[in-house]
Each structure stands twice: as C-alpha cells, then as structure tokens.
mmCIF file of C-alpha atoms and ligand atoms in Angstrom:
data_model
loop_
_atom_site.group_PDB
_atom_site.id
_atom_site.type_symbol
_atom_site.label_atom_id
_atom_site.label_comp_id
_atom_site.label_asym_id
_atom_site.label_seq_id
_atom_site.Cartn_x
_atom_site.Cartn_y
_atom_site.Cartn_z
ATOM 1 C CA MET A 1 194.902 197.959 40.967
ATOM 2 C CA LYS A 2 196.060 198.536 44.531
ATOM 3 C CA ARG A 3 195.980 195.293 46.530
ATOM 4 C CA ILE A 4 193.944 195.442 49.709
ATOM 5 C CA SER A 5 194.610 192.608 52.126
ATOM 6 C CA LEU A 6 192.036 191.171 54.519
ATOM 7 C CA THR A 7 193.880 192.785 57.460
ATOM 8 C CA GLN A 8 193.944 196.199 55.825
ATOM 9 C CA HIS A 9 190.253 195.947 54.976
ATOM 10 C CA LEU A 10 189.289 194.988 58.530
ATOM 11 C CA ILE A 11 191.303 197.858 60.015
ATOM 12 C CA GLU A 12 189.806 200.354 57.577
ATOM 13 C CA GLU A 13 186.275 199.101 58.324
ATOM 14 C CA GLN A 14 186.886 199.723 61.995
ATOM 15 C CA ARG A 15 188.131 203.267 61.314
ATOM 16 C CA LEU A 16 185.243 204.112 59.003
ATOM 17 C CA HIS A 17 182.280 202.368 60.617
ATOM 18 C CA ASP A 18 183.486 201.396 64.069
ATOM 19 C CA SER A 19 182.078 197.940 63.312
ATOM 20 C CA ILE A 20 185.072 195.588 63.771
ATOM 21 C CA PRO A 21 186.692 195.825 67.202
ATOM 22 C CA ALA A 22 190.190 194.345 67.572
ATOM 23 C CA GLU A 23 188.935 191.054 69.067
ATOM 24 C CA LEU A 24 186.521 190.498 66.202
ATOM 25 C CA ARG A 25 189.272 191.309 63.712
ATOM 26 C CA LEU A 26 191.514 188.742 65.380
ATOM 27 C CA LEU A 27 188.693 186.189 65.231
ATOM 28 C CA ILE A 28 188.070 186.754 61.522
ATOM 29 C CA GLU A 29 191.788 186.628 60.744
ATOM 30 C CA VAL A 30 192.214 183.401 62.694
ATOM 31 C CA VAL A 31 189.265 181.788 60.895
ATOM 32 C CA ALA A 32 190.669 182.987 57.574
ATOM 33 C CA ARG A 33 194.063 181.500 58.463
ATOM 34 C CA ALA A 34 192.421 178.198 59.380
ATOM 35 C CA CYS A 35 190.626 178.205 56.018
ATOM 36 C CA LYS A 36 194.005 178.680 54.345
ATOM 37 C CA THR A 37 195.230 175.547 56.127
ATOM 38 C CA ILE A 38 192.088 173.614 55.142
ATOM 39 C CA SER A 39 192.522 174.795 51.554
ATOM 40 C CA HIS A 40 196.063 173.439 51.610
ATOM 41 C CA SER A 41 194.856 170.013 52.831
ATOM 42 C CA VAL A 42 192.052 169.954 50.260
ATOM 43 C CA GLY A 43 194.562 170.750 47.541
ATOM 44 C CA LYS A 44 196.811 167.836 48.496
ATOM 45 C CA GLY A 45 194.030 165.282 48.009
ATOM 46 C CA ALA A 46 195.286 161.703 47.829
ATOM 47 C CA LEU A 47 198.887 162.943 48.180
ATOM 48 C CA GLY A 48 198.055 164.178 51.678
ATOM 49 C CA ASP A 49 195.995 161.097 52.555
ATOM 50 C CA VAL A 50 192.936 163.291 53.231
ATOM 51 C CA LEU A 51 190.372 161.561 50.996
ATOM 52 C CA GLY A 52 187.863 158.879 51.956
ATOM 53 C CA THR A 53 185.823 158.177 55.040
ATOM 54 C CA ALA A 54 186.894 158.222 58.655
ATOM 55 C CA HIS A 55 184.536 155.328 59.519
ATOM 56 C CA SER A 56 182.877 157.389 62.276
ATOM 57 C CA GLU A 57 179.463 159.044 62.551
ATOM 58 C CA ASN A 58 178.609 162.596 63.583
ATOM 59 C CA VAL A 59 175.661 163.607 65.777
ATOM 60 C CA GLN A 60 173.423 163.839 62.706
ATOM 61 C CA GLY A 61 174.080 160.179 61.888
ATOM 62 C CA GLU A 62 176.190 161.041 58.842
ATOM 63 C CA ILE A 63 179.358 159.082 58.090
ATOM 64 C CA GLN A 64 182.253 161.475 58.578
ATOM 65 C CA LYS A 65 184.885 161.943 55.893
ATOM 66 C CA LYS A 66 188.521 162.335 56.884
ATOM 67 C CA LEU A 67 188.384 165.957 55.754
ATOM 68 C CA ASP A 68 185.309 166.671 57.940
ATOM 69 C CA ILE A 69 187.393 165.730 60.961
ATOM 70 C CA ILE A 70 190.639 167.336 59.803
ATOM 71 C CA SER A 71 188.875 170.653 59.063
ATOM 72 C CA ASN A 72 187.082 170.587 62.397
ATOM 73 C CA GLU A 73 190.399 170.053 64.212
ATOM 74 C CA ILE A 74 192.097 172.837 62.261
ATOM 75 C CA LEU A 75 189.355 175.320 63.200
ATOM 76 C CA LEU A 76 189.315 174.256 66.858
ATOM 77 C CA GLU A 77 193.081 174.437 67.273
ATOM 78 C CA ALA A 78 193.415 177.761 65.475
ATOM 79 C CA ASN A 79 190.714 179.434 67.551
ATOM 80 C CA GLU A 80 191.355 178.056 71.022
ATOM 81 C CA TRP A 81 194.258 180.100 72.304
ATOM 82 C CA GLY A 82 193.723 183.650 70.977
ATOM 83 C CA GLY A 83 191.570 184.882 73.849
ATOM 84 C CA HIS A 84 188.826 186.129 71.491
ATOM 85 C CA LEU A 85 186.293 183.333 72.081
ATOM 86 C CA ALA A 86 184.139 181.964 74.868
ATOM 87 C CA ALA A 87 183.088 178.783 73.047
ATOM 88 C CA MET A 88 182.689 177.100 69.680
ATOM 89 C CA ALA A 89 180.123 174.797 68.100
ATOM 90 C CA SER A 90 180.347 172.705 64.967
ATOM 91 C CA GLU A 91 178.391 170.369 62.725
ATOM 92 C CA GLU A 92 180.914 167.691 63.672
ATOM 93 C CA MET A 93 180.544 167.987 67.472
ATOM 94 C CA GLU A 94 177.506 166.873 69.411
ATOM 95 C CA THR A 95 177.751 169.637 71.956
ATOM 96 C CA ILE A 96 179.566 172.941 72.371
ATOM 97 C CA HIS A 97 183.311 173.296 72.874
ATOM 98 C CA PRO A 98 184.056 175.834 75.642
ATOM 99 C CA ILE A 99 187.523 177.411 75.536
ATOM 100 C CA PRO A 100 189.739 175.323 77.885
ATOM 101 C CA ASN A 101 190.633 176.931 81.195
ATOM 102 C CA ARG A 102 194.317 177.234 80.341
ATOM 103 C CA TYR A 103 193.470 179.987 77.838
ATOM 104 C CA PRO A 104 191.959 183.450 78.318
ATOM 105 C CA LYS A 105 188.320 183.832 77.244
ATOM 106 C CA GLY A 106 186.728 186.415 74.995
ATOM 107 C CA GLU A 107 183.206 187.646 74.343
ATOM 108 C CA TYR A 108 182.546 185.945 70.989
ATOM 109 C CA MET A 109 181.111 182.549 70.088
ATOM 110 C CA LEU A 110 181.978 180.830 66.829
ATOM 111 C CA LEU A 111 179.882 178.263 64.953
ATOM 112 C CA PHE A 112 180.991 176.404 61.864
ATOM 113 C CA ASP A 113 180.340 173.798 59.244
ATOM 114 C CA PRO A 114 184.015 172.903 58.872
ATOM 115 C CA LEU A 115 183.616 171.113 55.557
ATOM 116 C CA ASP A 116 180.512 171.758 53.492
ATOM 117 C CA GLY A 117 179.741 169.542 50.529
ATOM 118 C CA SER A 118 181.400 166.413 51.906
ATOM 119 C CA SER A 119 179.998 164.205 49.140
ATOM 120 C CA ASN A 120 182.151 166.184 46.692
ATOM 121 C CA ILE A 121 185.510 165.745 48.469
ATOM 122 C CA ASP A 122 186.503 162.510 46.793
ATOM 123 C CA VAL A 123 185.444 163.611 43.309
ATOM 124 C CA ASN A 124 187.442 166.874 43.240
ATOM 125 C CA VAL A 125 184.442 169.209 43.096
ATOM 126 C CA SER A 126 184.225 172.541 44.975
ATOM 127 C CA ILE A 127 183.656 172.355 48.730
ATOM 128 C CA GLY A 128 183.805 174.933 51.502
ATOM 129 C CA THR A 129 183.750 176.068 55.129
ATOM 130 C CA ILE A 130 180.865 178.130 56.606
ATOM 131 C CA PHE A 131 181.065 180.174 59.814
ATOM 132 C CA SER A 132 178.881 182.371 61.980
ATOM 133 C CA VAL A 133 179.877 184.663 64.862
ATOM 134 C CA LEU A 134 177.664 185.532 67.828
ATOM 135 C CA LYS A 135 178.298 187.497 71.003
ATOM 136 C CA ALA A 136 178.143 185.745 74.345
ATOM 137 C CA PRO A 137 175.065 186.841 76.291
ATOM 138 C CA GLU A 138 175.643 189.523 78.907
ATOM 139 C CA GLY A 139 176.905 188.049 82.196
ATOM 140 C CA MET A 140 177.541 184.535 80.805
ATOM 141 C CA ALA A 141 179.757 182.544 83.185
ATOM 142 C CA THR A 142 180.187 179.007 81.857
ATOM 143 C CA PRO A 143 178.952 178.792 78.272
ATOM 144 C CA THR A 144 176.120 176.364 77.579
ATOM 145 C CA GLU A 145 174.326 175.285 74.417
ATOM 146 C CA GLN A 146 171.496 177.615 75.415
ATOM 147 C CA ASP A 147 173.800 180.640 75.034
ATOM 148 C CA PHE A 148 174.198 179.813 71.335
ATOM 149 C CA LEU A 149 170.470 179.700 70.641
ATOM 150 C CA GLN A 150 170.165 183.260 69.347
ATOM 151 C CA PRO A 151 168.337 184.259 66.160
ATOM 152 C CA GLY A 152 170.434 184.927 63.049
ATOM 153 C CA THR A 153 169.811 188.667 63.340
ATOM 154 C CA LYS A 154 172.260 188.596 66.268
ATOM 155 C CA GLN A 155 175.193 187.472 64.118
ATOM 156 C CA VAL A 156 178.023 190.002 64.157
ATOM 157 C CA ALA A 157 179.861 188.347 61.290
ATOM 158 C CA ALA A 158 179.403 185.458 58.889
ATOM 159 C CA GLY A 159 181.321 184.058 55.988
ATOM 160 C CA TYR A 160 182.420 181.115 53.976
ATOM 161 C CA ALA A 161 185.512 179.891 52.209
ATOM 162 C CA VAL A 162 185.088 178.101 48.905
ATOM 163 C CA TYR A 163 187.785 175.641 47.850
ATOM 164 C CA GLY A 164 187.383 175.584 44.093
ATOM 165 C CA PRO A 165 189.617 176.385 41.147
ATOM 166 C CA GLN A 166 190.416 179.416 43.293
ATOM 167 C CA THR A 167 190.166 179.588 47.068
ATOM 168 C CA MET A 168 187.981 182.517 48.102
ATOM 169 C CA LEU A 169 186.723 183.998 51.346
ATOM 170 C CA VAL A 170 183.355 185.746 51.350
ATOM 171 C CA LEU A 171 182.651 187.839 54.415
ATOM 172 C CA THR A 172 180.050 190.119 55.944
ATOM 173 C CA THR A 173 180.141 192.048 59.190
ATOM 174 C CA GLY A 174 176.783 193.672 58.445
ATOM 175 C CA ASN A 175 178.103 196.265 56.053
ATOM 176 C CA GLY A 176 177.860 194.603 52.631
ATOM 177 C CA VAL A 177 179.598 191.505 51.304
ATOM 178 C CA LYS A 178 183.293 191.396 50.386
ATOM 179 C CA CYS A 179 185.215 188.679 48.595
ATOM 180 C CA PHE A 180 188.915 187.891 49.003
ATOM 181 C CA THR A 181 190.938 185.574 46.799
ATOM 182 C CA LEU A 182 193.780 183.554 48.292
ATOM 183 C CA ASP A 183 197.089 184.483 46.697
ATOM 184 C CA ARG A 184 198.665 181.060 47.039
ATOM 185 C CA GLU A 185 202.270 182.216 46.452
ATOM 186 C CA MET A 186 202.071 185.037 48.982
ATOM 187 C CA GLY A 187 199.758 183.166 51.347
ATOM 188 C CA SER A 188 197.556 186.241 51.714
ATOM 189 C CA TRP A 189 193.895 187.076 51.198
ATOM 190 C CA VAL A 190 193.461 189.872 48.643
ATOM 191 C CA MET A 191 190.178 191.719 48.185
ATOM 192 C CA THR A 192 188.743 190.985 44.755
ATOM 193 C CA GLN A 193 185.106 192.136 45.167
ATOM 194 C CA ARG A 194 184.160 195.046 47.399
ATOM 195 C CA ASP A 195 180.367 195.021 47.324
ATOM 196 C CA ILE A 196 178.701 191.905 45.931
ATOM 197 C CA LYS A 197 175.063 192.391 44.903
ATOM 198 C CA ILE A 198 172.793 189.524 43.831
ATOM 199 C CA PRO A 199 170.799 190.309 40.679
ATOM 200 C CA GLU A 200 167.157 190.727 41.710
ATOM 201 C CA GLU A 201 165.704 188.711 38.842
ATOM 202 C CA THR A 202 166.930 185.310 37.755
ATOM 203 C CA SER A 203 166.210 182.427 35.394
ATOM 204 C CA GLU A 204 168.375 179.889 37.215
ATOM 205 C CA TYR A 205 167.400 177.572 40.073
ATOM 206 C CA ALA A 206 169.233 175.074 42.272
ATOM 207 C CA ILE A 207 167.464 172.140 43.898
ATOM 208 C CA ASN A 208 168.006 168.413 44.310
ATOM 209 C CA ALA A 209 165.076 167.389 42.123
ATOM 210 C CA SER A 210 165.530 163.684 42.886
ATOM 211 C CA ASN A 211 163.468 164.408 46.018
ATOM 212 C CA ALA A 212 160.555 165.885 44.047
ATOM 213 C CA ARG A 213 158.068 163.115 44.845
ATOM 214 C CA HIS A 214 158.545 163.712 48.573
ATOM 215 C CA TRP A 215 157.915 167.475 48.491
ATOM 216 C CA TYR A 216 154.794 169.231 49.759
ATOM 217 C CA PRO A 217 152.339 170.699 47.197
ATOM 218 C CA PRO A 218 153.583 174.366 47.255
ATOM 219 C CA MET A 219 157.116 173.258 46.386
ATOM 220 C CA GLN A 220 155.838 170.924 43.684
ATOM 221 C CA GLN A 221 153.714 173.669 42.163
ATOM 222 C CA TYR A 222 156.586 176.176 42.055
ATOM 223 C CA PHE A 223 158.963 173.567 40.596
ATOM 224 C CA ASN A 224 156.455 172.414 37.949
ATOM 225 C CA GLU A 225 156.023 176.008 36.822
ATOM 226 C CA LEU A 226 159.790 176.461 36.510
ATOM 227 C CA GLN A 227 160.029 173.265 34.510
ATOM 228 C CA ALA A 228 157.169 174.214 32.202
ATOM 229 C CA GLY A 229 159.259 177.244 31.157
ATOM 230 C CA LYS A 230 157.972 179.138 28.119
ATOM 231 C CA THR A 231 154.974 176.851 27.775
ATOM 232 C CA GLY A 232 153.684 177.490 31.309
ATOM 233 C CA VAL A 233 152.509 180.373 33.491
ATOM 234 C CA ARG A 234 156.040 181.759 33.831
ATOM 235 C CA GLY A 235 156.286 182.363 30.091
ATOM 236 C CA ARG A 236 160.082 181.941 29.973
ATOM 237 C CA ASP A 237 162.622 179.149 30.289
ATOM 238 C CA PHE A 238 164.661 178.465 33.420
ATOM 239 C CA ASN A 239 168.038 176.786 33.693
ATOM 240 C CA MET A 240 169.074 174.413 36.499
ATOM 241 C CA ARG A 241 172.335 173.926 38.460
ATOM 242 C CA TRP A 242 172.998 171.717 41.506
ATOM 243 C CA ILE A 243 176.526 171.284 42.833
ATOM 244 C CA ALA A 244 175.556 169.627 46.165
ATOM 245 C CA SER A 245 177.932 171.933 48.041
ATOM 246 C CA MET A 246 175.820 174.754 49.461
ATOM 247 C CA VAL A 247 178.884 176.990 49.530
ATOM 248 C CA ALA A 248 179.514 176.546 45.801
ATOM 249 C CA ASP A 249 175.824 176.952 44.885
ATOM 250 C CA VAL A 250 175.525 180.109 47.015
ATOM 251 C CA HIS A 251 178.753 181.477 45.568
ATOM 252 C CA ARG A 252 177.371 181.146 42.039
ATOM 253 C CA ILE A 253 174.127 182.809 43.095
ATOM 254 C CA LEU A 254 175.953 185.735 44.747
ATOM 255 C CA ASN A 255 177.763 186.345 41.508
ATOM 256 C CA ARG A 256 175.150 185.825 38.832
ATOM 257 C CA GLY A 257 171.824 185.397 40.618
ATOM 258 C CA GLY A 258 169.607 182.380 41.120
ATOM 259 C CA ILE A 259 167.513 180.669 43.762
ATOM 260 C CA PHE A 260 168.765 177.892 46.031
ATOM 261 C CA MET A 261 166.206 175.585 47.640
ATOM 262 C CA TYR A 262 166.364 172.755 50.128
ATOM 263 C CA PRO A 263 162.714 172.316 51.132
ATOM 264 C CA ALA A 264 161.232 170.174 53.878
ATOM 265 C CA ASP A 265 159.723 166.923 52.642
ATOM 266 C CA LYS A 266 157.287 164.252 53.755
ATOM 267 C CA ARG A 267 159.838 161.565 54.581
ATOM 268 C CA GLU A 268 160.789 162.826 58.036
ATOM 269 C CA PRO A 269 158.165 165.442 58.966
ATOM 270 C CA ASP A 270 159.874 166.355 62.234
ATOM 271 C CA LYS A 271 163.182 166.983 60.452
ATOM 272 C CA ALA A 272 162.395 170.185 58.604
ATOM 273 C CA GLY A 273 164.684 170.000 55.590
ATOM 274 C CA LYS A 274 168.318 168.953 55.485
ATOM 275 C CA LEU A 275 170.338 172.061 56.202
ATOM 276 C CA ARG A 276 171.219 173.165 59.703
ATOM 277 C CA LEU A 277 170.008 176.535 60.943
ATOM 278 C CA MET A 278 172.877 177.642 63.158
ATOM 279 C CA TYR A 279 175.922 177.039 60.949
ATOM 280 C CA GLU A 280 174.537 176.697 57.414
ATOM 281 C CA ALA A 281 171.259 178.599 56.944
ATOM 282 C CA ASN A 282 171.898 181.564 59.279
ATOM 283 C CA PRO A 283 175.343 182.583 58.029
ATOM 284 C CA MET A 284 174.278 182.128 54.392
ATOM 285 C CA ALA A 285 171.055 184.101 55.017
ATOM 286 C CA PHE A 286 173.066 186.946 56.574
ATOM 287 C CA ILE A 287 175.411 187.054 53.568
ATOM 288 C CA VAL A 288 172.570 186.813 51.042
ATOM 289 C CA GLU A 289 170.552 189.602 52.697
ATOM 290 C CA GLN A 290 173.654 191.779 52.877
ATOM 291 C CA ALA A 291 174.044 191.231 49.132
ATOM 292 C CA GLY A 292 170.479 192.453 48.524
ATOM 293 C CA GLY A 293 168.892 188.993 48.242
ATOM 294 C CA ALA A 294 166.351 187.233 50.452
ATOM 295 C CA ALA A 295 166.360 184.077 52.590
ATOM 296 C CA THR A 296 163.279 182.354 54.028
ATOM 297 C CA ASP A 297 162.202 178.978 55.385
ATOM 298 C CA GLY A 298 159.067 179.191 53.225
ATOM 299 C CA LYS A 299 157.183 181.005 55.957
ATOM 300 C CA GLY A 300 159.363 183.859 57.116
ATOM 301 C CA ARG A 301 162.829 185.297 57.270
ATOM 302 C CA ILE A 302 165.441 182.711 58.292
ATOM 303 C CA LEU A 303 167.291 185.301 60.386
ATOM 304 C CA ASP A 304 164.205 185.796 62.590
ATOM 305 C CA ILE A 305 163.878 182.134 63.620
ATOM 306 C CA ALA A 306 164.281 181.592 67.374
ATOM 307 C CA PRO A 307 166.421 178.442 67.552
ATOM 308 C CA HIS A 308 165.604 175.645 69.969
ATOM 309 C CA THR A 309 168.511 173.262 69.441
ATOM 310 C CA LEU A 310 172.084 173.571 68.206
ATOM 311 C CA HIS A 311 171.738 171.149 65.305
ATOM 312 C CA GLN A 312 168.171 171.928 64.272
ATOM 313 C CA ARG A 313 167.307 171.733 60.603
ATOM 314 C CA VAL A 314 165.387 174.222 58.537
ATOM 315 C CA PRO A 315 163.938 174.458 55.016
ATOM 316 C CA VAL A 316 165.948 176.966 52.963
ATOM 317 C CA PHE A 317 164.963 179.243 50.065
ATOM 318 C CA LEU A 318 167.544 181.890 49.289
ATOM 319 C CA GLY A 319 168.983 184.045 46.544
ATOM 320 C CA SER A 320 167.469 186.504 44.081
ATOM 321 C CA ARG A 321 164.701 188.403 45.807
ATOM 322 C CA SER A 322 161.900 188.034 43.234
ATOM 323 C CA GLU A 323 162.004 184.214 43.116
ATOM 324 C CA VAL A 324 162.457 183.788 46.880
ATOM 325 C CA GLU A 325 159.405 185.991 47.457
ATOM 326 C CA ARG A 326 157.391 184.014 44.924
ATOM 327 C CA VAL A 327 158.130 180.549 46.321
ATOM 328 C CA THR A 328 157.567 181.858 49.859
ATOM 329 C CA ALA A 329 154.173 183.243 48.833
ATOM 330 C CA TYR A 330 153.185 179.777 47.505
ATOM 331 C CA HIS A 331 154.025 178.281 50.911
ATOM 332 C CA LYS A 332 152.053 180.912 52.778
ATOM 333 C CA ALA A 333 148.950 180.559 50.609
HETATM 334 P P1 AHG B 1 177.558 168.823 54.579
HETATM 335 O O1 AHG B 1 178.532 168.270 53.582
HETATM 336 O O2 AHG B 1 178.152 169.894 55.460
HETATM 337 O O3 AHG B 1 176.820 167.773 55.362
HETATM 338 O O4 AHG B 1 176.451 169.652 53.778
HETATM 339 C C1 AHG B 1 175.911 169.132 52.596
HETATM 340 C C2 AHG B 1 174.664 169.891 52.290
HETATM 341 C C3 AHG B 1 174.845 171.100 51.405
HETATM 342 O O5 AHG B 1 176.127 171.574 51.242
HETATM 343 C C4 AHG B 1 174.293 170.685 50.065
HETATM 344 O O6 AHG B 1 173.615 171.747 49.494
HETATM 345 C C5 AHG B 1 173.389 169.544 50.385
HETATM 346 O O7 AHG B 1 173.809 169.010 51.613
HETATM 347 C C6 AHG B 1 173.426 168.478 49.336
HETATM 348 O O8 AHG B 1 172.415 167.582 49.588
HETATM 349 P P2 AHG B 1 172.061 166.357 48.626
HETATM 350 O O9 AHG B 1 173.160 165.373 48.802
HETATM 351 O O10 AHG B 1 170.740 165.904 49.130
HETATM 352 O O11 AHG B 1 171.996 166.897 47.217
HETATM 353 MN MN1 MN B 2 177.113 171.684 55.059
HETATM 354 MN MN1 MN B 3 179.825 169.772 56.750
#
C-alpha cells in the first residue's frame, strides 16, 4: 500500500476541497509534532521521570500530574512561534494564553486537553491529547476569553492523539475522519484509516457505573434496561467497557461502535457532568458526527451549545446513533 503522510494528506485535501489553508495545515502539523513529543515522554515513563503528581492544582481543583504539566508546556511551546495562532486555552490553565508580542499572530485559536485520562498515567493504560481549532472573531484585537466562547459548530478542525500500544492521531477538518499511525522509526504520521464510520447499532456501552446512585431517573432507567439485557425490554444482552480515558473509549467506539456516557448527577447540580465542553466534548462531538455518529448533552446536540465559560462542564452522550438517540429521548420525555 502506498504510504500517505499527514503532510501529503493535508496538501491533497486543500487541492481537492479547498478546506485546509496553509496556516491551518501548519497548525495541524505543529499540534501533531507536539503529540509526537508527548508520546515520546509518555513512552519513557519512570525512565524519563514523568510519572506521579506535580503537587499542584489546576483551575478545576484537580491535582495535576507531572505529565499534565509537561504536555501542556509542550503544546504551548510548539504553537507559540509559528504565526498561525492568536491565542490558546487549555484544561491546565485558568485563563487564555495570548500569543506573546514577540511573535507574529494568526487567525486561529487552539484549545486543548493536553493529557486526557490522567488517572491512567501511572498504571500504563492508554491516555491521550484532545484539541479543537476555532477562528478568531472578525476584527479581534486583543484576544479575550469571550472570543473563545463559540459553539462547537464553529470548529474548523478537531482531533485527538491516543498514546496506547500504538500512537495514533485522529483528525477531522469537517470532511470525514482520518486516522494516522505514528511510525516510530521514521518519526512520521502515516494514514492508516481514510474514512472512519461508527457502526449505527451497538451492544456495547461505556459509563462509570460507580456513580449510578447519584444519577437522575432517565439515566437510571436507560442503564437498568441495558443491564437487564435479554430478560428486559431491550431483548438482547449488552457488554460494558470503561477505560477512564475519554480518548481511548472514543477511539474504541469509532472503530467498533458503542455509546459513551458521562451524565450529570445530583451531587453537584450546578456542575453539569464531569467533562469540559470546550476541549473535551466539542472536539469529540465534531469527530463523532463526522464519523456518522451522534453526540448530545441529553437534551440537544453538543455542537449547538452556546458556551458561557471556558471551563464549563457538560453531560455527554456520544457514539452509535441509535443508542444516543434513545438515551436522549429518555431525557427529553
Ligand atoms: P482528564 O484526565 O483530562 O481530567 O479527563 C478525565 C476524564 C475522561 O477522560 C474520562 O472519561 C473521565 O474523566 C473518567 O472519569 P472517572 O474517573 O469518573 O471514571
Ligand atoms: Mn480529559
Ligand atoms: Mn486532561
């Protein structure tokens, strides 16, 4: 099979669909390069002194791991100087990071979850990086947090890297979903899937069921029906998987179907769910929709949500269309 590199793919996309201007290509390549560096650190583990906690807290009150901070720094440094960005935002930074004045500015804005699945770092289980790309609003002078608060439909690109047995990059620019595998010897990203499609039907679900007693009734009803399997209203058995790295769970679902859920619960009613809209739910929803799946917050399409803060949380139901529609219907009833 002829090897198509990430660069070649991006150039061909631009020629065919006029959808990836040179600055956006640079941005995607720089993010991909940063993910290569993160992958290298992840792979070193204890030998690179990257495991364990950093003894600091992020804005969400979570204890940061060393790799959360290292990955954040790698992405910031890689993206600062290229001239393609106006500003960045990250799970690990309280507020936005405008491009310093010593560098030229571009028209894009980059958001990321530098290290997704932090609880899995120290136990050598798959983790990842998630990113989302927006355009700076027309006439923006000095970027502010407000400029980032655009609905997910405005994303011009989104992707994730998964650091597992293989390191992969999954990418959409609004024209389907492509997957690239890192050739570690050559140091290059090689396309290994051209058009990922999520199977419409599934018998596999992903949820942290230890929270079941805190859920609201629609979630409990849906879950009880899945658990009842053949003996209940669904009339067939379902299987369960939960990796606790959204990237790894979504990657499985892209490849063999399934539904991923992180619902809101009664413990902290004003914190709607655990996952963050701007750099977890939105990019994943964009990818999942581009792969023919669906993504809702239980009420409507995630991509249509008008954000009000950078770190806002959102309930997430995404994956195979039939199950996402069903659980969403229960919430609407
Ligand atoms: P992060 O490591 O970026 O904070 O994200 C972790 C998220 C997500 O990746 C995963 O699906 C979920 O948290 C796991 O939550 P539980 O620990 O509640 O299972
Ligand atoms: Mn995350
Ligand atoms: Mn994270």
